[in-house]
Tab-separated table of C-alpha atoms (C1' of nucleotides) in Angstrom:
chain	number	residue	atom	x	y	z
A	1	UNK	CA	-3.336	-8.886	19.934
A	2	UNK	CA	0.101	-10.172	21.355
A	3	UNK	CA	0.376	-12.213	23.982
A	4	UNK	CA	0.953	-10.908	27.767
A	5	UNK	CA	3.897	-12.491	28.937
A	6	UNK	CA	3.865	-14.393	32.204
A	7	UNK	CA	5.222	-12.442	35.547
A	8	UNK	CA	8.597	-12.895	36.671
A	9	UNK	CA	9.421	-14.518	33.322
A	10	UNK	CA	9.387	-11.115	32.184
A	11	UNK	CA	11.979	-9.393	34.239
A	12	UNK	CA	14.677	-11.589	32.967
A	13	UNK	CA	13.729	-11.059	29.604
A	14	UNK	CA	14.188	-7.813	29.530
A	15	UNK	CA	17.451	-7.674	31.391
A	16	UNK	CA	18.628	-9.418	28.808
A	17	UNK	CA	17.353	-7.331	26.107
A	18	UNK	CA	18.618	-4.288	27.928
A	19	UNK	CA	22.099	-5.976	28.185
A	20	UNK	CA	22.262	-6.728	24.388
A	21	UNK	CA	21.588	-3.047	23.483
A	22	UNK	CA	23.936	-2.308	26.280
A	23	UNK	CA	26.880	-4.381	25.252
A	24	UNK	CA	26.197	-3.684	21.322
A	25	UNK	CA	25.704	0.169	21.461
A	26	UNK	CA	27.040	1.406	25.284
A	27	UNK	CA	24.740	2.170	28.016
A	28	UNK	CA	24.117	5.636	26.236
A	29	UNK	CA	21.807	3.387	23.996
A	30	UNK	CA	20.177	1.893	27.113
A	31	UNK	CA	16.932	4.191	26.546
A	32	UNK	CA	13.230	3.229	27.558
A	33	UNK	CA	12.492	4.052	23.954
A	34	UNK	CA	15.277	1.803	22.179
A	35	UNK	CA	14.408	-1.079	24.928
A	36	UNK	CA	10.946	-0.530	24.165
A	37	UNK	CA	11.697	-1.106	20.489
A	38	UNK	CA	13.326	-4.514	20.875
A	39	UNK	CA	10.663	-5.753	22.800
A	40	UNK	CA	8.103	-4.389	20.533
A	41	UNK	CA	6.143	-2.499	23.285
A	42	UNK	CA	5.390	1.106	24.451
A	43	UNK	CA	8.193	2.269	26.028
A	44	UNK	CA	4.907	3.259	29.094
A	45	UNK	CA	4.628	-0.274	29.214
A	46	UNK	CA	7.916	-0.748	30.755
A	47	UNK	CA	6.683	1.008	34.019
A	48	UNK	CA	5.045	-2.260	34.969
A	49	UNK	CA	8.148	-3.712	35.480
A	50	UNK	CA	10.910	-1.106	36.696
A	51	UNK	CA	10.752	2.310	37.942
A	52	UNK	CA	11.748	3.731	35.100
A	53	UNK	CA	15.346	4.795	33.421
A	54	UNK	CA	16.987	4.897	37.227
A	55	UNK	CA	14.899	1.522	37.942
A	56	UNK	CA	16.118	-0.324	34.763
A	57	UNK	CA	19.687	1.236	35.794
A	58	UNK	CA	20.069	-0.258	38.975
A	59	UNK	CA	18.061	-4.035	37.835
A	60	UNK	CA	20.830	-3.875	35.218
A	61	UNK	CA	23.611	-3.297	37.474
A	62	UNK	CA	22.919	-6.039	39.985
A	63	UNK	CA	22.067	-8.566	36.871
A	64	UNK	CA	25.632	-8.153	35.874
A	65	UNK	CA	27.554	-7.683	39.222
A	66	UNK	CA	25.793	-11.163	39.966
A	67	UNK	CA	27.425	-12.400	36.220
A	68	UNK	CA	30.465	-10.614	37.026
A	69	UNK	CA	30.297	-12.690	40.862
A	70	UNK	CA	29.217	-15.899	38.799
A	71	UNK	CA	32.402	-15.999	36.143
A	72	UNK	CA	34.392	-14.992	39.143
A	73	UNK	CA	33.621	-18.544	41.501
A	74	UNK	CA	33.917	-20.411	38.364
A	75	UNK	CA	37.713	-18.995	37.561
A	76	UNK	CA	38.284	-19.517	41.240
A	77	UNK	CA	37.534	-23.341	41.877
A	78	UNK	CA	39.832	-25.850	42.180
A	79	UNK	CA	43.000	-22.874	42.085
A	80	UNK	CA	44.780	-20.924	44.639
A	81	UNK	CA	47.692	-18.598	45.863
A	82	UNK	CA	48.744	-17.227	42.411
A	83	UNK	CA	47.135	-18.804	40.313
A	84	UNK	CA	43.780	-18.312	41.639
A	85	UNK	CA	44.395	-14.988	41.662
A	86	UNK	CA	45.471	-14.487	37.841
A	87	UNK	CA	42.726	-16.803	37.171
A	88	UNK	CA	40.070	-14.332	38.880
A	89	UNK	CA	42.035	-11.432	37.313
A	90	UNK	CA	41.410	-12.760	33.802
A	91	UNK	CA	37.965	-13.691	34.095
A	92	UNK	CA	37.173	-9.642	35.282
A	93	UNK	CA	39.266	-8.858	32.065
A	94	UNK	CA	37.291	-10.772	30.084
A	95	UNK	CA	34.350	-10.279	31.630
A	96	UNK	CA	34.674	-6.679	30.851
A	97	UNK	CA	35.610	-7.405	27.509
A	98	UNK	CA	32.717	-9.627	26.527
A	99	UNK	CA	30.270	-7.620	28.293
A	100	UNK	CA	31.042	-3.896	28.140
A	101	UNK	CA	27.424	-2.499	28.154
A	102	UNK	CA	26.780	-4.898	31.085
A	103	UNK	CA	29.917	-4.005	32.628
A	104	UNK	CA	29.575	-0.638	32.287
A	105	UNK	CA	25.988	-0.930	34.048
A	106	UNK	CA	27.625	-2.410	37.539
A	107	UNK	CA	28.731	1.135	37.804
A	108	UNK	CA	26.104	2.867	36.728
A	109	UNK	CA	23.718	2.256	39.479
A	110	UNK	CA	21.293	5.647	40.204
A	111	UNK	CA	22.452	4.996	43.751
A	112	UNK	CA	25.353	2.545	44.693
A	113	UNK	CA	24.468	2.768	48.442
A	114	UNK	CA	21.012	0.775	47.701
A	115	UNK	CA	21.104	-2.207	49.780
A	116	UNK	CA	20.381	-4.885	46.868
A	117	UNK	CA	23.380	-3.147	44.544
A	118	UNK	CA	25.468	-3.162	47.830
A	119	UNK	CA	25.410	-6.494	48.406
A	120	UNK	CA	25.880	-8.016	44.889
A	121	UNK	CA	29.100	-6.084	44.852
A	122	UNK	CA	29.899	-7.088	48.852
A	123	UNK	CA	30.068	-10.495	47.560
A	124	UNK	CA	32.750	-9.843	44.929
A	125	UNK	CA	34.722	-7.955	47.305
A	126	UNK	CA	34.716	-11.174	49.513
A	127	UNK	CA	35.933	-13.418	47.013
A	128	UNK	CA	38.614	-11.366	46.454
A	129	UNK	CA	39.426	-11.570	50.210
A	130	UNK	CA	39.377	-15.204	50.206
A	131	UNK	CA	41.784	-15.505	47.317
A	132	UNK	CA	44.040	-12.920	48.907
A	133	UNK	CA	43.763	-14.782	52.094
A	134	UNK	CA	46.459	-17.443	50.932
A	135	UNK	CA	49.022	-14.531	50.997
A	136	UNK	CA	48.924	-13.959	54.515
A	137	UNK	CA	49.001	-10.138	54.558
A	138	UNK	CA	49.288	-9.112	57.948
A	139	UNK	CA	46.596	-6.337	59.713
A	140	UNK	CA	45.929	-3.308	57.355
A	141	UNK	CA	48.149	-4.810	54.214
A	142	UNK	CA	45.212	-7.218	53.411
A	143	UNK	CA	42.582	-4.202	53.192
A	144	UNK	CA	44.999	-2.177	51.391
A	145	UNK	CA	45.387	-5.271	48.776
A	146	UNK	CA	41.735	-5.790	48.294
A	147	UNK	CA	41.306	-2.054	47.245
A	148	UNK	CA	44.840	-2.437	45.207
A	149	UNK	CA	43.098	-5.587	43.165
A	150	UNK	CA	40.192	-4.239	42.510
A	151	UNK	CA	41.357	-0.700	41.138
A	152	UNK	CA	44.266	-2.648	39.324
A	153	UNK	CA	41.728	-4.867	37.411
A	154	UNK	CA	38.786	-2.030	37.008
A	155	UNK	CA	41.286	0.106	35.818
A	156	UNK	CA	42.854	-1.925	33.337
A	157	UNK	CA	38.988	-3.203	32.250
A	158	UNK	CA	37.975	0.970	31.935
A	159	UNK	CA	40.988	2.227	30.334
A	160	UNK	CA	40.530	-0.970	27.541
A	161	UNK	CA	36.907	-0.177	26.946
A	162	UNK	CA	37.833	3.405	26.277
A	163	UNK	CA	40.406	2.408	23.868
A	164	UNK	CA	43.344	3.659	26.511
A	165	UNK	CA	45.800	1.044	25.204
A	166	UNK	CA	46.783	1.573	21.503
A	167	UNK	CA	50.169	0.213	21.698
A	168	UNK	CA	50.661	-3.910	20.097
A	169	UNK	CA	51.174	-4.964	23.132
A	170	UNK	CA	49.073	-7.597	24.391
A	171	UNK	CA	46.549	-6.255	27.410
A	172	UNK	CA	45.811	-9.885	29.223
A	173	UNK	CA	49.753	-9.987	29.307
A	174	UNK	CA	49.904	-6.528	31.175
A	175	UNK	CA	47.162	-7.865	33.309
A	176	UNK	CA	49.478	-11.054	34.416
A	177	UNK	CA	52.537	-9.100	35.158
A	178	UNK	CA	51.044	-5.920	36.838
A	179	UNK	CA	49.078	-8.490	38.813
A	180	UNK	CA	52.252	-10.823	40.042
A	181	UNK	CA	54.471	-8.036	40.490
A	182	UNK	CA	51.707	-6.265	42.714
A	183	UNK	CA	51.419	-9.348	45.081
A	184	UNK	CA	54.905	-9.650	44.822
A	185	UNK	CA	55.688	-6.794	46.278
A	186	UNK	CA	52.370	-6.872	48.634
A	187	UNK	CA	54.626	-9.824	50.113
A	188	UNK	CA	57.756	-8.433	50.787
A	189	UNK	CA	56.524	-4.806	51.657
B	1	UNK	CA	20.949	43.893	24.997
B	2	UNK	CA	23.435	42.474	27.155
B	3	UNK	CA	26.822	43.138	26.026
B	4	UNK	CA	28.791	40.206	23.697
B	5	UNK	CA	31.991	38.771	24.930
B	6	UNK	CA	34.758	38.721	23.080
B	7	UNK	CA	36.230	36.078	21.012
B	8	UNK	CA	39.220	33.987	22.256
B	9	UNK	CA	37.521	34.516	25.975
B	10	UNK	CA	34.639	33.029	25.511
B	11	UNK	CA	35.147	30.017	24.962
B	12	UNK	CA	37.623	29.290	28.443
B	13	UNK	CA	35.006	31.064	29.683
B	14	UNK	CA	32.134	27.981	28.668
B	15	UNK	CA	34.739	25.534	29.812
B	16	UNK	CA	35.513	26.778	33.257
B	17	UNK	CA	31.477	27.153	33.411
B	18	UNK	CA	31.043	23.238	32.161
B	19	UNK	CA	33.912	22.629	34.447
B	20	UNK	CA	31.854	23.956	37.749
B	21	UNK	CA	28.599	22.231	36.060
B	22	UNK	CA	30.827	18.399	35.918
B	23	UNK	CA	32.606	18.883	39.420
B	24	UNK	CA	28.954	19.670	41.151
B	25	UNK	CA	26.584	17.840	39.628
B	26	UNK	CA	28.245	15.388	37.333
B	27	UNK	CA	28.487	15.401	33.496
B	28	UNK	CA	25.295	14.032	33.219
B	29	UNK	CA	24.042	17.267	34.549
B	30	UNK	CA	26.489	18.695	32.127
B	31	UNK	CA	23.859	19.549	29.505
B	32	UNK	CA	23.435	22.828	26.538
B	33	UNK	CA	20.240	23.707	28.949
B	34	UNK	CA	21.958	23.561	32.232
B	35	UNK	CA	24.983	25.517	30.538
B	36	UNK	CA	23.059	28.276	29.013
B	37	UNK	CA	21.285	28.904	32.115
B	38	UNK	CA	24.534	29.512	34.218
B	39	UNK	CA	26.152	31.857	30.960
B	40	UNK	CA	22.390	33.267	30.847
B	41	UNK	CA	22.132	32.510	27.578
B	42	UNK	CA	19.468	30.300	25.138
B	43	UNK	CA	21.028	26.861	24.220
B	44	UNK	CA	21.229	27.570	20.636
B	45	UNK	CA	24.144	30.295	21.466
B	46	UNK	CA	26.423	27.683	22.481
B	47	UNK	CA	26.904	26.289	18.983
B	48	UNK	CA	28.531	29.513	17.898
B	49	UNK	CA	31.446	27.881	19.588
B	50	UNK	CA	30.939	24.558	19.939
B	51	UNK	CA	29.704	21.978	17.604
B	52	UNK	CA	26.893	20.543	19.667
B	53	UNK	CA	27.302	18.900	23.176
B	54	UNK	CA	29.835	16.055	21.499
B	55	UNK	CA	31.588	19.048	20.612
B	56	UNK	CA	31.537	20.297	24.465
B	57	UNK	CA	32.807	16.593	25.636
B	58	UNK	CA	35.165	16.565	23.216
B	59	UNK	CA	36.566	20.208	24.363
B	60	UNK	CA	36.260	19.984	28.002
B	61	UNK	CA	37.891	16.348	28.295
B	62	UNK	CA	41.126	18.472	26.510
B	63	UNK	CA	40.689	20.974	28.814
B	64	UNK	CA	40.464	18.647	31.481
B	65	UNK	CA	43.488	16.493	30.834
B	66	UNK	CA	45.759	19.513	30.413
B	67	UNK	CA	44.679	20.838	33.627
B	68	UNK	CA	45.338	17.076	34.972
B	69	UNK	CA	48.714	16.771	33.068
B	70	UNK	CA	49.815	20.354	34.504
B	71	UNK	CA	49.422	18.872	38.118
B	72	UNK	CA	51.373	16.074	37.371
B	73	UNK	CA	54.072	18.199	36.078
B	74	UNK	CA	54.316	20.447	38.945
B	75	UNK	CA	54.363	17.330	41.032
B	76	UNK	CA	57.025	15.392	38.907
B	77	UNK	CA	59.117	18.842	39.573
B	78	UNK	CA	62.456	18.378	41.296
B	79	UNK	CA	61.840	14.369	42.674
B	80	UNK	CA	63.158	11.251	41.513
B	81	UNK	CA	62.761	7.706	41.936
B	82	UNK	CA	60.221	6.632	44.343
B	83	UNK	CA	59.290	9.930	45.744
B	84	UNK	CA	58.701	10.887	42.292
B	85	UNK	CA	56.565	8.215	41.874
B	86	UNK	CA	54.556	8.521	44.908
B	87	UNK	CA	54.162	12.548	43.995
B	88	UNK	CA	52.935	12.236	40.733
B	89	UNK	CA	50.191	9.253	42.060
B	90	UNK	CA	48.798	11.344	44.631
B	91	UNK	CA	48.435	14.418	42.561
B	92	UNK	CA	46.063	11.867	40.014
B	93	UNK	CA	44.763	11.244	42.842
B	94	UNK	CA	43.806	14.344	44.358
B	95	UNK	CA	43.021	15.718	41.047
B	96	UNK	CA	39.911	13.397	40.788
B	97	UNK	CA	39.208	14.106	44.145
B	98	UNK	CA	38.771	18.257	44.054
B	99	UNK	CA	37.571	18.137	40.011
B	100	UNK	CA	35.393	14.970	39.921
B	101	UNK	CA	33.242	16.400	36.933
B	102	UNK	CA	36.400	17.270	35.085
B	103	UNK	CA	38.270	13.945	35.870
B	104	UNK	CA	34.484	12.246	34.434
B	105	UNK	CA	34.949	14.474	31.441
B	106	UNK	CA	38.312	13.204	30.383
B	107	UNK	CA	36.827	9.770	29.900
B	108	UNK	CA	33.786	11.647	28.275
B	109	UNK	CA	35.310	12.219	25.200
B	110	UNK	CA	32.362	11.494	22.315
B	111	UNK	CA	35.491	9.575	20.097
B	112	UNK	CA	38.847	9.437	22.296
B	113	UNK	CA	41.040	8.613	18.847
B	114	UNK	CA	40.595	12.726	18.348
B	115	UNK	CA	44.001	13.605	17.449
B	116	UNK	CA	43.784	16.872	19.725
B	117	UNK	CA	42.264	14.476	22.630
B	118	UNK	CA	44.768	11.427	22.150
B	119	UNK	CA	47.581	14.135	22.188
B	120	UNK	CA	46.419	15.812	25.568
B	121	UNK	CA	46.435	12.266	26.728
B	122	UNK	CA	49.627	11.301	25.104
B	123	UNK	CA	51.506	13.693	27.163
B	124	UNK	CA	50.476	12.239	30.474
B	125	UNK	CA	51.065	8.839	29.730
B	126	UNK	CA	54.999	10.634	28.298
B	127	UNK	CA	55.435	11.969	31.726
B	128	UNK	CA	54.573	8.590	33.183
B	129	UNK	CA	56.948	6.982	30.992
B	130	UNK	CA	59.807	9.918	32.239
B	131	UNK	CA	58.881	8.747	36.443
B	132	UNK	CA	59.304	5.432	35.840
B	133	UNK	CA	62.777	5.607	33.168
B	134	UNK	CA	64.679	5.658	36.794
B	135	UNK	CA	63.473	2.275	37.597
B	136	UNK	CA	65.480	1.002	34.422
B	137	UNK	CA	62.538	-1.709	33.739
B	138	UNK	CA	64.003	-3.715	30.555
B	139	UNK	CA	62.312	-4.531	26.947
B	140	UNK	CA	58.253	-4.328	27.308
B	141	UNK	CA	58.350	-4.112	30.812
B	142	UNK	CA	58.547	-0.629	30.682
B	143	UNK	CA	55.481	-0.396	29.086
B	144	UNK	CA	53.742	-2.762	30.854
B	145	UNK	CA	54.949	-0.871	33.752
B	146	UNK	CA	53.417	2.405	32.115
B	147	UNK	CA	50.088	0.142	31.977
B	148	UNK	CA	49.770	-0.811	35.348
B	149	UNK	CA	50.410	2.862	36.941
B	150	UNK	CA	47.735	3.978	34.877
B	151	UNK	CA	45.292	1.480	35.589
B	152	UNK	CA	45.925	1.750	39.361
B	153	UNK	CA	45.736	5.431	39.402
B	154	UNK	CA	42.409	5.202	37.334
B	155	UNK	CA	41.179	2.255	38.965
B	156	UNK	CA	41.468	4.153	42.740
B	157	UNK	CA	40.245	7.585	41.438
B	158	UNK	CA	37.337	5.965	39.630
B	159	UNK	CA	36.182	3.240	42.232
B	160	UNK	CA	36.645	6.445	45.359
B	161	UNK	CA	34.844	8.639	43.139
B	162	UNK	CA	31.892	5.499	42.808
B	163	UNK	CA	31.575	5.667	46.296
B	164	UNK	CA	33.442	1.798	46.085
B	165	UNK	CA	35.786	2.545	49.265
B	166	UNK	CA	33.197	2.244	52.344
B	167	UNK	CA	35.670	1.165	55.001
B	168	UNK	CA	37.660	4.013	57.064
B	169	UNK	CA	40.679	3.007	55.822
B	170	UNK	CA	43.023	5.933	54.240
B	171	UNK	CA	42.747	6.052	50.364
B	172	UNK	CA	45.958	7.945	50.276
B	173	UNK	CA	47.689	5.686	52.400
B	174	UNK	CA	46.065	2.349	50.299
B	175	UNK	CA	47.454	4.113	47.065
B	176	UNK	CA	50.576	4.536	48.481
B	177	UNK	CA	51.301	0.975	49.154
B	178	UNK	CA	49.923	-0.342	46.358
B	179	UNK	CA	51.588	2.192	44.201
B	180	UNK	CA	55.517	1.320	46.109
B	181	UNK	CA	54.258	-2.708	46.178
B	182	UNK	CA	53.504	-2.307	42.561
B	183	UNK	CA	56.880	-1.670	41.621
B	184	UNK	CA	59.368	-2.744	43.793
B	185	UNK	CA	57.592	-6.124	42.441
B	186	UNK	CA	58.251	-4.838	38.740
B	187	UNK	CA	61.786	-4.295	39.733
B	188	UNK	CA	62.233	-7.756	41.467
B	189	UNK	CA	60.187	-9.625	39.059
C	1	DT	C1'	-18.110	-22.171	34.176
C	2	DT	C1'	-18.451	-17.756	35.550
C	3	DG	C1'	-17.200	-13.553	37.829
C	4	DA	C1'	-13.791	-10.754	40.187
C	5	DT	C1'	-9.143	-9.344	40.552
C	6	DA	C1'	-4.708	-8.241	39.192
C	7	DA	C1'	-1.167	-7.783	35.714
C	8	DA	C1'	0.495	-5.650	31.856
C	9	DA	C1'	-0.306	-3.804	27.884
C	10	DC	C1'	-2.196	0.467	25.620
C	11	DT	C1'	-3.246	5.794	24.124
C	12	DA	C1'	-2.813	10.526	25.066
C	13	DA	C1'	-0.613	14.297	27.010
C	14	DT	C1'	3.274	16.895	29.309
C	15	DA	C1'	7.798	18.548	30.107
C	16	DG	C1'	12.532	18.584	29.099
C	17	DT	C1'	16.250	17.646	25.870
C	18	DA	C1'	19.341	18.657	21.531
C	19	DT	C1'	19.295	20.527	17.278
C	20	DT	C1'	18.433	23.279	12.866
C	21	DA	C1'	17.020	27.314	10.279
C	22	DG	C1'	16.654	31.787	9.744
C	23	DT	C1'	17.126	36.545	11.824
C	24	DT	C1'	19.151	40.504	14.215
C	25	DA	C1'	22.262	43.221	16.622
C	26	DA	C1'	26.781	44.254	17.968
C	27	DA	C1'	31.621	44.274	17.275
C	28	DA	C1'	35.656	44.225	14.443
C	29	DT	C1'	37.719	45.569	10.300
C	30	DA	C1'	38.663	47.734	5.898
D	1	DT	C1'	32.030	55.356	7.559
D	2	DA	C1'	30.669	51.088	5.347
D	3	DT	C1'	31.256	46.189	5.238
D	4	DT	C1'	31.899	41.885	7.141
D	5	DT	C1'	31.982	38.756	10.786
D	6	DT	C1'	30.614	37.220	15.283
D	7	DA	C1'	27.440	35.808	18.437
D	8	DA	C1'	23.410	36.422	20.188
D	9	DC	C1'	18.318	35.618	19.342
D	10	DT	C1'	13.341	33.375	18.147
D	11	DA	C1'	10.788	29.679	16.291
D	12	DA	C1'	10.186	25.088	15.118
D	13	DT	C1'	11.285	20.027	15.066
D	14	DA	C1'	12.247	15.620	16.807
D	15	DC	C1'	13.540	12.996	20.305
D	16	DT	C1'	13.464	11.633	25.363
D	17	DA	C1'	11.208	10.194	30.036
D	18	DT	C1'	7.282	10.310	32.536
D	19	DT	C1'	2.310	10.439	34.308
D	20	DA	C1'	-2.585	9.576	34.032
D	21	DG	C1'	-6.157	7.057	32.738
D	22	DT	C1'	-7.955	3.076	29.924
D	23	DT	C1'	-8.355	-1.556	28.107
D	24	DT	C1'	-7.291	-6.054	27.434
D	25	DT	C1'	-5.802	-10.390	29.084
D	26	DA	C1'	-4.686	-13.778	32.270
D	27	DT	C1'	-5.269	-15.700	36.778
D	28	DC	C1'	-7.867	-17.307	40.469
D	29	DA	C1'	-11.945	-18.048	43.440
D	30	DA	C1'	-16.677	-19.203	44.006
DNA sequence: TTGATAAAACTAATAGTATTAGTTAAAATA
DNA sequence: TATTTTAACTAATACTATTAGTTTTATCAA
């Protein structure tokens, strides 16, 4: 027969194959059966590992927050005050844009309030706070920013994927402007 | 037998019933079964009027943008400038808030370049383009002014409706600075 | 090396889903 | 009143997730 694959080898793996069908065909495609096909086992067999479609769902969603997190500290070393932050703006763009299945999974966790999906997205959130430090935003204005950032760029990510932009006008550009004249104006609120 | 509707009712009829179905339980709970149940009907019935549950997406993210766009209007109604602005945001806002099925289903749509889908769409984004005419933004600016209000509007109703806004901090009160940062820093760019 | 244990695959069966085909009854229309 | 159309229905199919119980394989201990 085939060979058993070796534990926690196997997690990963599948991840992986669950992000490729993601990213190639939507999340709607993310089915134990077609997951089950790619791997070329029962889809039962996949019970071993997750528990089941809302199981796979929220494994998924951390793997990518944590990618999402990961291209996010790389755009963010050795940058800061505006240009750390349009260099974190265009790696979620991009991000988003590379990945959509996987992107799409960060928010497509059975329950966001779990603990482990919590904290994979805490930790984007706090980068975002440390590049938005630089700005000095006094009391409630720096709260109000980090919420402003993050619907700014998940917006502009969602409304892409969806095809929301049909005019020749070139998205990452949008990004750059809506994103300077935002902190612009953050500043002299 | 029970009696048969008529035509030309029915069918508002499904939608407000979908409608209910979305803003309860979520689309994904939006299904023929779950439908035909609340109209006490079998599933089958429902493709006398629609063509299959892509067909339902497709018709209740129309009827869900109109009934979006018609808030926006009667917000947009007798304000200019900034308050007009501010108006129009928190009615998106709200909108999501008290129809979060409905809001989903907008961004449900099985293929969003549907002529009858991009067209209920196209008229929100026109209105948008009306609010901000009396900032007199020049060249693309304008439009990548249109951009950002729609990615900050989506990006707030989507992330609050997520469950992605855990600290008590107003969401009304976050969207209106962002929204009056946003473009005074478009104006002063 | 051998025997026990645990991991991870499997088959079989169940329940719920959309969908199609073909049928029937009611309503609208000529 | 007779015909046509509308909109319901039943029955059947094919897919989905899921559970239960089984078997094979690898790991690990004696």
């Amino acid at each position: 027969m085939s060979p058993r694959p070796k534990i926690g080898l196997e997690i990963p793996t599948i991840l992986e194959a669950a992000g490729e069908l993601a990213n190639q065909h939507g999340m709607q495609e993310v089915t134990l059966a077609n997951l089950a096909k790619k791997l070329n086992i029962r889809p039962p067999s996949l019970y071993n590992h997750f528990d089941g479609l809302p199981g796979l769902r929220k494994k998924l969603a951390i793997y990518g927050l944590e990618k999402l997190y990961n291209d996010l500290v790389t755009a963010a070393i050795g940058v800061s005050g505006n240009e750390a932050l349009l260099s974190i703006s265009k790696a979620y763009i991009h991000f988003a844009r590379k990945y959509p299945g996987l992107y799409e999974a960060t928010l497509m966790a059975p329950d966001p309030e779990e603990m482990e999906v919590q904290q994979a997205g805490a930790k984007i959130v706090q980068l975002s706070v440390q590049v938005l430090q630089s700005f000095h935003l006094e009391g409630d204005l720096a709260l109000h920013a980090v919420r402003g950032l993050r619907s700014i760029l998940h917006g502009f990510s969602a409304l892409e994927q969806k095809g929301g932009f049909k005019m020749s006008l070139d998205v990452d550009k949008s990004v750059e402007i809506v994103i300077i004249a935002f902190i612009k104006g953050m500043k002299d609120l």
